Amino acid sequence: MADETESGTSLAELRAAFQAEFATNKRAAAETAYAIAFRYRNEDVDGGRQFDTAGDWARRAIEILDNLPTDSLTEVASTRASIGGVPIPGLLHSGVVRERLGDVLY
């Protein structure tokens, strides 16, 4: 399972989606960055877990989310239930990313 999960979405496809979303929809880009980080942490990629890469993607998600409004529940509500086979928390803000992916944020 070098680059795909049972969802059929490769990490390369997710990275391309992130690039497109980053230009047009920061919340969607943050959700995708979270999913990419999760996949690099939890799946074997190129023969092993990629914890440093997972941390890089988690930090991207945090940076984006830290710059989005968080004054109401609708502003932190996720726009998708899952991305690339990764369940996305219903409410996604930087604190959630730090909590769920804290083991790769060193």
mmCIF file of N, CA, C and O in Angstrom:
data_model
loop_
_atom_site.group_PDB
_atom_site.id
_atom_site.type_symbol
_atom_site.label_atom_id
_atom_site.label_comp_id
_atom_site.label_asym_id
_atom_site.label_seq_id
_atom_site.Cartn_x
_atom_site.Cartn_y
_atom_site.Cartn_z
ATOM 1 N N MET A 1 0.848 -1.178 0.000
ATOM 2 C CA MET A 1 0.000 0.000 0.000
ATOM 3 C C MET A 1 0.893 1.240 0.000
ATOM 4 O O MET A 1 0.975 1.968 0.957
ATOM 5 N N ALA A 2 1.584 1.471 -1.052
ATOM 6 C CA ALA A 2 2.536 2.562 -1.105
ATOM 7 C C ALA A 2 1.887 3.931 -1.092
ATOM 8 O O ALA A 2 2.351 4.819 -0.420
ATOM 9 N N ASP A 3 0.809 4.122 -1.821
ATOM 10 C CA ASP A 3 0.283 5.475 -1.964
ATOM 11 C C ASP A 3 -1.235 5.525 -1.975
ATOM 12 O O ASP A 3 -1.803 6.583 -2.112
ATOM 13 N N GLU A 4 -1.898 4.377 -1.837
ATOM 14 C CA GLU A 4 -3.360 4.349 -1.890
ATOM 15 C C GLU A 4 -3.932 3.642 -0.678
ATOM 16 O O GLU A 4 -3.269 2.848 -0.046
ATOM 17 N N THR A 5 -5.172 3.948 -0.392
ATOM 18 C CA THR A 5 -5.917 3.246 0.644
ATOM 19 C C THR A 5 -7.122 2.600 -0.017
ATOM 20 O O THR A 5 -7.312 2.730 -1.221
ATOM 21 N N GLU A 6 -7.922 1.925 0.782
ATOM 22 C CA GLU A 6 -9.081 1.264 0.196
ATOM 23 C C GLU A 6 -10.047 2.260 -0.459
ATOM 24 O O GLU A 6 -10.881 1.883 -1.257
ATOM 25 N N SER A 7 -9.934 3.534 -0.149
ATOM 26 C CA SER A 7 -10.786 4.535 -0.792
ATOM 27 C C SER A 7 -10.395 4.729 -2.256
ATOM 28 O O SER A 7 -11.158 5.281 -3.031
ATOM 29 N N GLY A 8 -9.185 4.299 -2.607
ATOM 30 C CA GLY A 8 -8.718 4.471 -3.968
ATOM 31 C C GLY A 8 -8.088 5.821 -4.237
ATOM 32 O O GLY A 8 -7.629 6.076 -5.331
ATOM 33 N N THR A 9 -8.048 6.675 -3.227
ATOM 34 C CA THR A 9 -7.459 8.000 -3.396
ATOM 35 C C THR A 9 -5.991 7.951 -2.984
ATOM 36 O O THR A 9 -5.671 7.634 -1.844
ATOM 37 N N SER A 10 -5.111 8.266 -3.908
ATOM 38 C CA SER A 10 -3.686 8.227 -3.603
ATOM 39 C C SER A 10 -3.268 9.493 -2.860
ATOM 40 O O SER A 10 -3.947 10.528 -2.912
ATOM 41 N N LEU A 11 -2.135 9.404 -2.190
ATOM 42 C CA LEU A 11 -1.586 10.594 -1.539
ATOM 43 C C LEU A 11 -1.245 11.671 -2.570
ATOM 44 O O LEU A 11 -1.418 12.856 -2.303
ATOM 45 N N ALA A 12 -0.796 11.260 -3.737
ATOM 46 C CA ALA A 12 -0.506 12.234 -4.799
ATOM 47 C C ALA A 12 -1.776 12.993 -5.187
ATOM 48 O O ALA A 12 -1.743 14.216 -5.385
ATOM 49 N N GLU A 13 -2.892 12.272 -5.278
ATOM 50 C CA GLU A 13 -4.170 12.933 -5.588
ATOM 51 C C GLU A 13 -4.584 13.883 -4.467
ATOM 52 O O GLU A 13 -5.097 14.976 -4.722
ATOM 53 N N LEU A 14 -4.365 13.464 -3.230
ATOM 54 C CA LEU A 14 -4.707 14.337 -2.100
ATOM 55 C C LEU A 14 -3.821 15.583 -2.079
ATOM 56 O O LEU A 14 -4.309 16.678 -1.799
ATOM 57 N N ARG A 15 -2.540 15.416 -2.361
ATOM 58 C CA ARG A 15 -1.645 16.590 -2.402
ATOM 59 C C ARG A 15 -2.070 17.551 -3.514
ATOM 60 O O ARG A 15 -2.064 18.771 -3.326
ATOM 61 N N ALA A 16 -2.465 17.024 -4.663
ATOM 62 C CA ALA A 16 -2.943 17.873 -5.760
ATOM 63 C C ALA A 16 -4.233 18.583 -5.364
ATOM 64 O O ALA A 16 -4.416 19.775 -5.660
ATOM 65 N N ALA A 17 -5.125 17.870 -4.678
ATOM 66 C CA ALA A 17 -6.374 18.487 -4.213
ATOM 67 C C ALA A 17 -6.069 19.609 -3.229
ATOM 68 O O ALA A 17 -6.686 20.678 -3.281
ATOM 69 N N PHE A 18 -5.111 19.372 -2.332
ATOM 70 C CA PHE A 18 -4.724 20.408 -1.376
ATOM 71 C C PHE A 18 -4.265 21.664 -2.109
ATOM 72 O O PHE A 18 -4.673 22.779 -1.749
ATOM 73 N N GLN A 19 -3.428 21.506 -3.107
ATOM 74 C CA GLN A 19 -2.928 22.673 -3.848
ATOM 75 C C GLN A 19 -4.076 23.458 -4.476
ATOM 76 O O GLN A 19 -4.104 24.686 -4.406
ATOM 77 N N ALA A 20 -5.006 22.769 -5.077
ATOM 78 C CA ALA A 20 -6.150 23.440 -5.710
ATOM 79 C C ALA A 20 -7.026 24.113 -4.659
ATOM 80 O O ALA A 20 -7.464 25.259 -4.841
ATOM 81 N N GLU A 21 -7.283 23.424 -3.566
ATOM 82 C CA GLU A 21 -8.141 23.975 -2.510
ATOM 83 C C GLU A 21 -7.493 25.162 -1.817
ATOM 84 O O GLU A 21 -8.185 26.115 -1.439
ATOM 85 N N PHE A 22 -6.187 25.103 -1.645
ATOM 86 C CA PHE A 22 -5.498 26.177 -0.933
ATOM 87 C C PHE A 22 -5.725 27.526 -1.614
ATOM 88 O O PHE A 22 -5.829 28.553 -0.949
ATOM 89 N N ALA A 23 -5.838 27.504 -2.918
ATOM 90 C CA ALA A 23 -6.050 28.743 -3.668
ATOM 91 C C ALA A 23 -7.480 29.250 -3.569
ATOM 92 O O ALA A 23 -7.724 30.451 -3.725
ATOM 93 N N THR A 24 -8.435 28.354 -3.289
ATOM 94 C CA THR A 24 -9.839 28.755 -3.379
ATOM 95 C C THR A 24 -10.660 28.544 -2.114
ATOM 96 O O THR A 24 -11.684 29.194 -1.928
ATOM 97 N N ASN A 25 -10.251 27.606 -1.241
ATOM 98 C CA ASN A 25 -11.064 27.264 -0.075
ATOM 99 C C ASN A 25 -10.144 26.784 1.045
ATOM 100 O O ASN A 25 -9.820 25.604 1.137
ATOM 101 N N LYS A 26 -9.732 27.707 1.894
ATOM 102 C CA LYS A 26 -8.758 27.395 2.942
ATOM 103 C C LYS A 26 -9.270 26.319 3.905
ATOM 104 O O LYS A 26 -8.508 25.476 4.349
ATOM 105 N N ARG A 27 -10.545 26.332 4.265
ATOM 106 C CA ARG A 27 -11.067 25.312 5.186
ATOM 107 C C ARG A 27 -10.938 23.929 4.554
ATOM 108 O O ARG A 27 -10.489 22.985 5.195
ATOM 109 N N ALA A 28 -11.324 23.802 3.296
ATOM 110 C CA ALA A 28 -11.188 22.517 2.604
ATOM 111 C C ALA A 28 -9.720 22.101 2.544
ATOM 112 O O ALA A 28 -9.395 20.921 2.736
ATOM 113 N N ALA A 29 -8.821 23.056 2.292
ATOM 114 C CA ALA A 29 -7.387 22.748 2.251
ATOM 115 C C ALA A 29 -6.900 22.247 3.606
ATOM 116 O O ALA A 29 -6.116 21.293 3.679
ATOM 117 N N ALA A 30 -7.359 22.856 4.685
ATOM 118 C CA ALA A 30 -6.965 22.415 6.029
ATOM 119 C C ALA A 30 -7.470 21.002 6.302
ATOM 120 O O ALA A 30 -6.751 20.181 6.879
ATOM 121 N N GLU A 31 -8.688 20.712 5.902
ATOM 122 C CA GLU A 31 -9.238 19.363 6.074
ATOM 123 C C GLU A 31 -8.411 18.347 5.292
ATOM 124 O O GLU A 31 -8.109 17.255 5.798
ATOM 125 N N THR A 32 -8.035 18.688 4.089
ATOM 126 C CA THR A 32 -7.231 17.784 3.266
ATOM 127 C C THR A 32 -5.842 17.610 3.864
ATOM 128 O O THR A 32 -5.316 16.485 3.903
ATOM 129 N N ALA A 33 -5.246 18.679 4.364
ATOM 130 C CA ALA A 33 -3.934 18.576 5.013
ATOM 131 C C ALA A 33 -4.015 17.654 6.226
ATOM 132 O O ALA A 33 -3.109 16.842 6.466
ATOM 133 N N TYR A 34 -5.095 17.749 7.000
ATOM 134 C CA TYR A 34 -5.306 16.857 8.137
ATOM 135 C C TYR A 34 -5.356 15.401 7.668
ATOM 136 O O TYR A 34 -4.709 14.524 8.249
ATOM 137 N N ALA A 35 -6.108 15.146 6.606
ATOM 138 C CA ALA A 35 -6.229 13.783 6.084
ATOM 139 C C ALA A 35 -4.881 13.259 5.593
ATOM 140 O O ALA A 35 -4.534 12.097 5.835
ATOM 141 N N ILE A 36 -4.122 14.096 4.930
ATOM 142 C CA ILE A 36 -2.801 13.684 4.446
ATOM 143 C C ILE A 36 -1.896 13.356 5.630
ATOM 144 O O ILE A 36 -1.204 12.326 5.630
ATOM 145 N N ALA A 37 -1.895 14.206 6.643
ATOM 146 C CA ALA A 37 -1.077 13.950 7.835
ATOM 147 C C ALA A 37 -1.462 12.628 8.479
ATOM 148 O O ALA A 37 -0.603 11.816 8.848
ATOM 149 N N PHE A 38 -2.758 12.402 8.607
ATOM 150 C CA PHE A 38 -3.261 11.170 9.204
ATOM 151 C C PHE A 38 -2.784 9.952 8.424
ATOM 152 O O PHE A 38 -2.327 8.957 8.992
ATOM 153 N N ARG A 39 -2.882 10.031 7.107
ATOM 154 C CA ARG A 39 -2.461 8.905 6.260
ATOM 155 C C ARG A 39 -0.966 8.644 6.395
ATOM 156 O O ARG A 39 -0.539 7.500 6.519
ATOM 157 N N TYR A 40 -0.138 9.689 6.363
ATOM 158 C CA TYR A 40 1.305 9.482 6.501
ATOM 159 C C TYR A 40 1.654 8.897 7.864
ATOM 160 O O TYR A 40 2.595 8.120 7.984
ATOM 161 N N ARG A 41 0.908 9.246 8.883
ATOM 162 C CA ARG A 41 1.170 8.713 10.218
ATOM 163 C C ARG A 41 0.697 7.273 10.362
ATOM 164 O O ARG A 41 1.352 6.460 11.016
ATOM 165 N N ASN A 42 -0.430 6.925 9.767
ATOM 166 C CA ASN A 42 -1.072 5.643 10.046
ATOM 167 C C ASN A 42 -0.850 4.560 9.006
ATOM 168 O O ASN A 42 -1.213 3.422 9.250
ATOM 169 N N GLU A 43 -0.317 4.889 7.853
ATOM 170 C CA GLU A 43 -0.153 3.905 6.785
ATOM 171 C C GLU A 43 1.313 3.793 6.384
ATOM 172 O O GLU A 43 2.067 4.756 6.490
ATOM 173 N N ASP A 44 1.674 2.616 5.917
ATOM 174 C CA ASP A 44 3.009 2.439 5.365
ATOM 175 C C ASP A 44 3.065 3.109 4.000
ATOM 176 O O ASP A 44 2.258 2.816 3.123
ATOM 177 N N VAL A 45 4.010 4.011 3.840
ATOM 178 C CA VAL A 45 4.232 4.700 2.577
ATOM 179 C C VAL A 45 5.713 4.516 2.237
ATOM 180 O O VAL A 45 6.579 4.827 3.055
ATOM 181 N N ASP A 46 5.972 3.984 1.077
ATOM 182 C CA ASP A 46 7.355 3.714 0.663
ATOM 183 C C ASP A 46 8.094 2.858 1.682
ATOM 184 O O ASP A 46 9.244 3.117 2.018
ATOM 185 N N GLY A 47 7.414 1.858 2.227
ATOM 186 C CA GLY A 47 8.053 0.900 3.104
ATOM 187 C C GLY A 47 8.015 1.208 4.592
ATOM 188 O O GLY A 47 8.604 0.492 5.384
ATOM 189 N N GLY A 48 7.348 2.276 4.991
ATOM 190 C CA GLY A 48 7.277 2.567 6.423
ATOM 191 C C GLY A 48 6.413 3.774 6.718
ATOM 192 O O GLY A 48 5.900 4.432 5.814
ATOM 193 N N ARG A 49 6.267 4.033 7.990
ATOM 194 C CA ARG A 49 5.501 5.206 8.430
ATOM 195 C C ARG A 49 6.358 6.454 8.232
ATOM 196 O O ARG A 49 7.562 6.431 8.473
ATOM 197 N N GLN A 50 5.737 7.516 7.825
ATOM 198 C CA GLN A 50 6.439 8.759 7.512
ATOM 199 C C GLN A 50 6.051 9.834 8.537
ATOM 200 O O GLN A 50 5.306 10.765 8.246
ATOM 201 N N PHE A 51 6.571 9.688 9.762
ATOM 202 C CA PHE A 51 6.163 10.566 10.852
ATOM 203 C C PHE A 51 6.584 12.022 10.629
ATOM 204 O O PHE A 51 5.837 12.938 10.963
ATOM 205 N N ASP A 52 7.765 12.247 10.069
ATOM 206 C CA ASP A 52 8.197 13.632 9.810
ATOM 207 C C ASP A 52 7.287 14.297 8.783
ATOM 208 O O ASP A 52 6.878 15.448 8.952
ATOM 209 N N THR A 53 6.950 13.576 7.740
ATOM 210 C CA THR A 53 6.059 14.113 6.712
ATOM 211 C C THR A 53 4.669 14.337 7.289
ATOM 212 O O THR A 53 4.017 15.347 6.990
ATOM 213 N N ALA A 54 4.204 13.418 8.124
ATOM 214 C CA ALA A 54 2.909 13.595 8.791
ATOM 215 C C ALA A 54 2.914 14.874 9.618
ATOM 216 O O ALA A 54 1.953 15.646 9.595
ATOM 217 N N GLY A 55 3.998 15.119 10.333
ATOM 218 C CA GLY A 55 4.113 16.342 11.131
ATOM 219 C C GLY A 55 4.085 17.596 10.275
ATOM 220 O O GLY A 55 3.464 18.596 10.640
ATOM 221 N N ASP A 56 4.749 17.543 9.129
ATOM 222 C CA ASP A 56 4.733 18.696 8.215
ATOM 223 C C ASP A 56 3.309 19.018 7.778
ATOM 224 O O ASP A 56 2.895 20.181 7.771
ATOM 225 N N TRP A 57 2.544 17.991 7.424
ATOM 226 C CA TRP A 57 1.170 18.207 6.963
ATOM 227 C C TRP A 57 0.267 18.637 8.116
ATOM 228 O O TRP A 57 -0.623 19.471 7.928
ATOM 229 N N ALA A 58 0.494 18.094 9.301
ATOM 230 C CA ALA A 58 -0.283 18.529 10.471
ATOM 231 C C ALA A 58 -0.019 20.004 10.759
ATOM 232 O O ALA A 58 -0.956 20.767 11.039
ATOM 233 N N ARG A 59 1.237 20.433 10.669
ATOM 234 C CA ARG A 59 1.563 21.851 10.885
ATOM 235 C C ARG A 59 0.919 22.742 9.816
ATOM 236 O O ARG A 59 0.485 23.855 10.110
ATOM 237 N N ARG A 60 0.840 22.260 8.582
ATOM 238 C CA ARG A 60 0.141 23.029 7.540
ATOM 239 C C ARG A 60 -1.329 23.211 7.907
ATOM 240 O O ARG A 60 -1.883 24.308 7.774
ATOM 241 N N ALA A 61 -1.961 22.130 8.335
ATOM 242 C CA ALA A 61 -3.372 22.220 8.734
ATOM 243 C C ALA A 61 -3.536 23.214 9.877
ATOM 244 O O ALA A 61 -4.440 24.057 9.849
ATOM 245 N N ILE A 62 -2.660 23.134 10.864
ATOM 246 C CA ILE A 62 -2.732 24.042 12.019
ATOM 247 C C ILE A 62 -2.550 25.489 11.585
ATOM 248 O O ILE A 62 -3.300 26.375 12.010
ATOM 249 N N GLU A 63 -1.569 25.739 10.744
ATOM 250 C CA GLU A 63 -1.310 27.110 10.287
ATOM 251 C C GLU A 63 -2.531 27.687 9.564
ATOM 252 O O GLU A 63 -2.924 28.835 9.798
ATOM 253 N N ILE A 64 -3.118 26.900 8.693
ATOM 254 C CA ILE A 64 -4.303 27.367 7.968
ATOM 255 C C ILE A 64 -5.452 27.607 8.940
ATOM 256 O O ILE A 64 -6.088 28.664 8.921
ATOM 257 N N LEU A 65 -5.708 26.644 9.810
ATOM 258 C CA LEU A 65 -6.836 26.760 10.746
ATOM 259 C C LEU A 65 -6.646 27.917 11.720
ATOM 260 O O LEU A 65 -7.615 28.583 12.100
ATOM 261 N N ASP A 66 -5.410 28.184 12.126
ATOM 262 C CA ASP A 66 -5.145 29.313 13.027
ATOM 263 C C ASP A 66 -5.478 30.652 12.381
ATOM 264 O O ASP A 66 -5.666 31.645 13.082
ATOM 265 N N ASN A 67 -5.533 30.689 11.064
ATOM 266 C CA ASN A 67 -5.826 31.933 10.345
ATOM 267 C C ASN A 67 -7.263 32.015 9.850
ATOM 268 O O ASN A 67 -7.609 32.952 9.131
ATOM 269 N N LEU A 68 -8.083 31.048 10.213
ATOM 270 C CA LEU A 68 -9.506 31.077 9.855
ATOM 271 C C LEU A 68 -10.322 31.531 11.064
ATOM 272 O O LEU A 68 -9.912 31.317 12.202
ATOM 273 N N PRO A 69 -11.479 32.131 10.832
ATOM 274 C CA PRO A 69 -12.329 32.534 11.959
ATOM 275 C C PRO A 69 -12.824 31.318 12.751
ATOM 276 O O PRO A 69 -13.043 30.246 12.180
ATOM 277 N N THR A 70 -12.965 31.506 14.053
ATOM 278 C CA THR A 70 -13.427 30.418 14.929
ATOM 279 C C THR A 70 -14.450 30.930 15.937
ATOM 280 O O THR A 70 -14.568 30.395 17.037
ATOM 281 N N ASP A 71 -15.198 31.953 15.572
ATOM 282 C CA ASP A 71 -16.128 32.582 16.507
ATOM 283 C C ASP A 71 -17.429 31.810 16.697
ATOM 284 O O ASP A 71 -18.141 32.042 17.669
ATOM 285 N N SER A 72 -17.742 30.906 15.782
ATOM 286 C CA SER A 72 -18.999 30.161 15.901
ATOM 287 C C SER A 72 -18.780 28.714 15.474
ATOM 288 O O SER A 72 -17.783 28.383 14.828
ATOM 289 N N LEU A 73 -19.723 27.875 15.843
ATOM 290 C CA LEU A 73 -19.638 26.466 15.452
ATOM 291 C C LEU A 73 -19.648 26.295 13.943
ATOM 292 O O LEU A 73 -18.965 25.411 13.411
ATOM 293 N N THR A 74 -20.400 27.116 13.242
ATOM 294 C CA THR A 74 -20.444 26.981 11.785
ATOM 295 C C THR A 74 -19.087 27.304 11.155
ATOM 296 O O THR A 74 -18.767 26.779 10.095
ATOM 297 N N GLU A 75 -18.304 28.142 11.825
ATOM 298 C CA GLU A 75 -16.987 28.487 11.277
ATOM 299 C C GLU A 75 -15.960 27.379 11.491
ATOM 300 O O GLU A 75 -14.944 27.348 10.794
ATOM 301 N N VAL A 76 -16.199 26.476 12.428
ATOM 302 C CA VAL A 76 -15.261 25.375 12.650
ATOM 303 C C VAL A 76 -15.834 24.032 12.189
ATOM 304 O O VAL A 76 -15.166 23.000 12.295
ATOM 305 N N ALA A 77 -17.045 24.053 11.665
ATOM 306 C CA ALA A 77 -17.667 22.818 11.184
ATOM 307 C C ALA A 77 -16.964 22.335 9.923
ATOM 308 O O ALA A 77 -16.696 23.112 9.005
ATOM 309 N N SER A 78 -16.677 21.054 9.889
ATOM 310 C CA SER A 78 -16.046 20.462 8.709
ATOM 311 C C SER A 78 -17.029 20.451 7.545
ATOM 312 O O SER A 78 -18.238 20.361 7.739
ATOM 313 N N THR A 79 -16.479 20.511 6.351
ATOM 314 C CA THR A 79 -17.324 20.523 5.161
ATOM 315 C C THR A 79 -17.509 19.123 4.576
ATOM 316 O O THR A 79 -18.358 18.931 3.723
ATOM 317 N N ARG A 80 -16.694 18.155 5.043
ATOM 318 C CA ARG A 80 -16.775 16.769 4.545
ATOM 319 C C ARG A 80 -16.622 15.804 5.711
ATOM 320 O O ARG A 80 -15.924 16.089 6.672
ATOM 321 N N ALA A 81 -17.266 14.661 5.583
ATOM 322 C CA ALA A 81 -17.195 13.644 6.639
ATOM 323 C C ALA A 81 -15.911 12.820 6.543
ATOM 324 O O ALA A 81 -15.404 12.334 7.549
ATOM 325 N N SER A 82 -15.380 12.683 5.342
ATOM 326 C CA SER A 82 -14.174 11.879 5.153
ATOM 327 C C SER A 82 -13.458 12.333 3.895
ATOM 328 O O SER A 82 -14.090 12.807 2.943
ATOM 329 N N ILE A 83 -12.145 12.194 3.924
ATOM 330 C CA ILE A 83 -11.308 12.562 2.776
ATOM 331 C C ILE A 83 -10.264 11.469 2.596
ATOM 332 O O ILE A 83 -9.519 11.167 3.534
ATOM 333 N N GLY A 84 -10.217 10.886 1.431
ATOM 334 C CA GLY A 84 -9.216 9.864 1.154
ATOM 335 C C GLY A 84 -9.240 8.705 2.126
ATOM 336 O O GLY A 84 -8.197 8.150 2.451
ATOM 337 N N GLY A 85 -10.422 8.367 2.620
ATOM 338 C CA GLY A 85 -10.557 7.272 3.558
ATOM 339 C C GLY A 85 -10.334 7.645 5.014
ATOM 340 O O GLY A 85 -10.400 6.798 5.892
ATOM 341 N N VAL A 86 -10.075 8.924 5.279
ATOM 342 C CA VAL A 86 -9.826 9.394 6.647
ATOM 343 C C VAL A 86 -11.059 10.120 7.161
ATOM 344 O O VAL A 86 -11.494 11.107 6.551
ATOM 345 N N PRO A 87 -11.623 9.684 8.285
ATOM 346 C CA PRO A 87 -12.748 10.419 8.865
ATOM 347 C C PRO A 87 -12.285 11.798 9.345
ATOM 348 O O PRO A 87 -11.250 11.912 10.006
ATOM 349 N N ILE A 88 -13.031 12.812 8.993
ATOM 350 C CA ILE A 88 -12.708 14.179 9.409
ATOM 351 C C ILE A 88 -13.584 14.520 10.617
ATOM 352 O O ILE A 88 -14.801 14.302 10.575
ATOM 353 N N PRO A 89 -12.976 15.049 11.688
ATOM 354 C CA PRO A 89 -13.788 15.430 12.855
ATOM 355 C C PRO A 89 -14.881 16.422 12.445
ATOM 356 O O PRO A 89 -14.655 17.280 11.583
ATOM 357 N N GLY A 90 -16.030 16.319 13.067
ATOM 358 C CA GLY A 90 -17.147 17.208 12.740
ATOM 359 C C GLY A 90 -16.824 18.666 12.955
ATOM 360 O O GLY A 90 -17.261 19.535 12.211
ATOM 361 N N LEU A 91 -16.064 18.934 14.002
ATOM 362 C CA LEU A 91 -15.575 20.291 14.263
ATOM 363 C C LEU A 91 -14.057 20.235 14.173
ATOM 364 O O LEU A 91 -13.405 19.505 14.917
ATOM 365 N N LEU A 92 -13.500 20.980 13.239
ATOM 366 C CA LEU A 92 -12.052 20.941 13.023
ATOM 367 C C LEU A 92 -11.468 22.327 13.217
ATOM 368 O O LEU A 92 -11.785 23.261 12.486
ATOM 369 N N HIS A 93 -10.635 22.438 14.237
ATOM 370 C CA HIS A 93 -9.865 23.654 14.488
ATOM 371 C C HIS A 93 -8.467 23.217 14.900
ATOM 372 O O HIS A 93 -8.202 22.015 15.069
ATOM 373 N N SER A 94 -7.557 24.154 15.049
ATOM 374 C CA SER A 94 -6.166 23.785 15.287
ATOM 375 C C SER A 94 -5.985 22.965 16.558
ATOM 376 O O SER A 94 -5.120 22.090 16.612
ATOM 377 N N GLY A 95 -6.789 23.206 17.577
ATOM 378 C CA GLY A 95 -6.691 22.419 18.802
ATOM 379 C C GLY A 95 -6.994 20.950 18.576
ATOM 380 O O GLY A 95 -6.363 20.072 19.177
ATOM 381 N N VAL A 96 -7.949 20.662 17.720
ATOM 382 C CA VAL A 96 -8.294 19.268 17.397
ATOM 383 C C VAL A 96 -7.122 18.607 16.675
ATOM 384 O O VAL A 96 -6.761 17.468 16.970
ATOM 385 N N VAL A 97 -6.516 19.320 15.746
ATOM 386 C CA VAL A 97 -5.366 18.764 15.022
ATOM 387 C C VAL A 97 -4.233 18.491 16.007
ATOM 388 O O VAL A 97 -3.621 17.415 15.976
ATOM 389 N N ARG A 98 -3.959 19.447 16.887
ATOM 390 C CA ARG A 98 -2.890 19.242 17.880
ATOM 391 C C ARG A 98 -3.174 18.039 18.773
ATOM 392 O O ARG A 98 -2.265 17.281 19.110
ATOM 393 N N GLU A 99 -4.430 17.856 19.146
ATOM 394 C CA GLU A 99 -4.795 16.736 20.006
ATOM 395 C C GLU A 99 -4.689 15.395 19.280
ATOM 396 O O GLU A 99 -4.127 14.440 19.790
ATOM 397 N N ARG A 100 -5.236 15.335 18.073
ATOM 398 C CA ARG A 100 -5.302 14.049 17.359
ATOM 399 C C ARG A 100 -3.997 13.657 16.685
ATOM 400 O O ARG A 100 -3.753 12.477 16.458
ATOM 401 N N LEU A 101 -3.172 14.652 16.331
ATOM 402 C CA LEU A 101 -1.910 14.354 15.648
ATOM 403 C C LEU A 101 -0.700 14.843 16.452
ATOM 404 O O LEU A 101 0.380 15.015 15.909
ATOM 405 N N GLY A 102 -0.907 15.029 17.736
ATOM 406 C CA GLY A 102 0.166 15.547 18.598
ATOM 407 C C GLY A 102 1.412 14.687 18.608
ATOM 408 O O GLY A 102 2.517 15.203 18.802
ATOM 409 N N ASP A 103 1.266 13.400 18.378
ATOM 410 C CA ASP A 103 2.423 12.505 18.408
ATOM 411 C C ASP A 103 3.395 12.743 17.259
ATOM 412 O O ASP A 103 4.552 12.297 17.327
ATOM 413 N N VAL A 104 2.974 13.467 16.214
ATOM 414 C CA VAL A 104 3.912 13.771 15.116
ATOM 415 C C VAL A 104 4.321 15.236 15.107
ATOM 416 O O VAL A 104 5.054 15.676 14.225
ATOM 417 N N LEU A 105 3.877 15.993 16.096
ATOM 418 C CA LEU A 105 4.220 17.422 16.187
ATOM 419 C C LEU A 105 5.361 17.610 17.186
ATOM 420 O O LEU A 105 5.167 18.029 18.309
ATOM 421 N N TYR A 106 6.549 17.275 16.746
ATOM 422 C CA TYR A 106 7.711 17.421 17.625
ATOM 423 C C TYR A 106 8.697 18.351 17.017
ATOM 424 O O TYR A 106 8.575 18.804 15.929
#
